[in-house]
CSV table of C-alpha atoms and ligand atoms in Angstrom, one decimal:
chain,number,residue,atom,x,y,z
A,1,MET,CA,14.6,-6.0,-11.9
A,2,LYS,CA,15.8,-9.6,-12.4
A,3,LYS,CA,13.5,-11.7,-10.3
A,4,SER,CA,10.3,-13.6,-10.7
A,5,CYS,CA,6.9,-13.1,-9.2
A,6,SER,CA,6.5,-15.1,-6.0
A,7,PHE,CA,2.9,-15.7,-6.8
A,8,CYS,CA,2.9,-16.8,-10.5
A,9,GLY,CA,6.6,-17.1,-11.4
A,10,ASN,CA,6.3,-14.5,-14.3
A,11,LYS,CA,9.5,-12.5,-14.9
A,12,ASN,CA,8.0,-9.4,-16.6
A,13,PHE,CA,7.3,-6.4,-14.4
A,14,ARG,CA,6.3,-2.9,-15.3
A,15,GLU,CA,6.9,0.3,-13.3
A,16,ASP,CA,3.7,1.8,-12.1
A,17,LYS,CA,2.2,4.2,-9.6
A,18,VAL,CA,-0.3,2.6,-7.3
A,19,GLN,CA,-2.4,3.3,-4.3
A,20,TYR,CA,-1.0,1.7,-1.1
A,21,ILE,CA,-3.1,1.1,2.0
A,22,TYR,CA,-1.0,0.7,5.1
A,23,LYS,CA,-2.8,-0.8,8.1
A,24,HIS,CA,-1.5,-1.2,11.6
A,25,ASP,CA,-3.5,-1.8,14.8
A,26,ASN,CA,-6.8,-1.1,12.9
A,27,ARG,CA,-5.5,2.3,11.8
A,28,PHE,CA,-5.0,3.1,8.2
A,29,LEU,CA,-3.0,5.4,5.9
A,30,VAL,CA,-3.8,5.6,2.2
A,31,VAL,CA,-0.9,6.8,0.0
A,32,ASN,CA,-1.6,7.6,-3.6
A,33,ASN,CA,0.9,7.3,-6.5
A,34,VAL,CA,3.4,5.0,-4.8
A,35,PRO,CA,6.1,3.7,-7.2
A,36,ALA,CA,5.8,-0.1,-7.5
A,37,GLU,CA,6.9,-2.9,-9.8
A,38,VAL,CA,3.7,-4.7,-10.9
A,39,CYS,CA,3.7,-8.3,-12.3
A,40,GLU,CA,2.4,-8.1,-15.8
A,41,PHE,CA,0.7,-11.5,-15.5
A,42,CYS,CA,-1.1,-11.5,-12.1
A,43,GLY,CA,-0.8,-7.8,-11.1
A,44,GLU,CA,1.0,-8.5,-7.8
A,45,GLN,CA,2.7,-5.3,-6.6
A,46,TYR,CA,6.2,-5.1,-5.3
A,47,PHE,CA,7.6,-2.2,-3.4
A,48,LYS,CA,11.2,-1.1,-2.6
A,49,ALA,CA,12.2,-1.2,1.0
A,50,ASP,CA,12.9,2.5,1.2
A,51,VAL,CA,9.4,3.2,-0.2
A,52,LEU,CA,7.8,1.1,2.5
A,53,LYS,CA,10.0,2.7,5.2
A,54,LYS,CA,8.9,6.2,4.1
A,55,ILE,CA,5.2,5.1,4.3
A,56,GLU,CA,5.7,3.6,7.7
A,57,LYS,CA,7.4,6.8,8.9
A,58,GLU,CA,4.6,8.9,7.6
A,59,PHE,CA,2.0,6.6,9.3
A,60,SER,CA,3.7,7.0,12.7
A,61,GLU,CA,4.0,10.8,12.2
A,62,ILE,CA,0.3,11.1,11.5
A,63,HIS,CA,-1.0,8.6,14.1
A,64,SER,CA,1.6,9.1,16.9
A,65,ALA,CA,3.1,12.5,16.4
A,66,GLY,CA,-0.1,14.3,15.4
A,67,LYS,CA,1.0,15.3,11.9
A,68,LYS,CA,-1.9,16.5,9.8
A,69,ALA,CA,-2.5,14.4,6.7
A,70,LYS,CA,-3.2,16.1,3.3
A,71,ASN,CA,-6.6,14.5,3.1
A,72,VAL,CA,-8.8,12.5,5.5
A,73,LEU,CA,-11.3,9.9,4.2
A,74,ARG,CA,-14.5,8.7,5.9
A,75,MET,CA,-15.1,5.1,5.1
A,76,PRO,CA,-18.2,2.9,5.3
A,77,VAL,CA,-17.6,-0.2,7.6
A,78,GLU,CA,-19.7,-3.3,7.6
A,79,GLU,CA,-19.8,-6.7,9.4
A,80,PHE,CA,-19.9,-9.5,6.9
A,81,VAL,CA,-22.7,-11.4,8.7
A,82,GLU,CA,-24.9,-8.3,8.6
A,83,ILE,CA,-24.7,-7.6,4.8
B,101,ZN,ZN1,2.7,-12.6,-10.8
């Protein structure tokens, strides 16, 4: 991919599989092993538009259409002023 990182300007990226956390209206979807281009200098992750579209579609199928996700996580939640 011929571009530079919008955070650090570095031009070297590597293909990787990363965990993507999609958040919308305080609801979440965690997707593992999402293909990404990762900046070799600062680690910023870049995703292709069709990859993000697929995740958005899955999010709405799970949260709006009642599709059952492969796994469900329970997460601890804290308020910063209380920790
Ligand atoms: Zn970078």
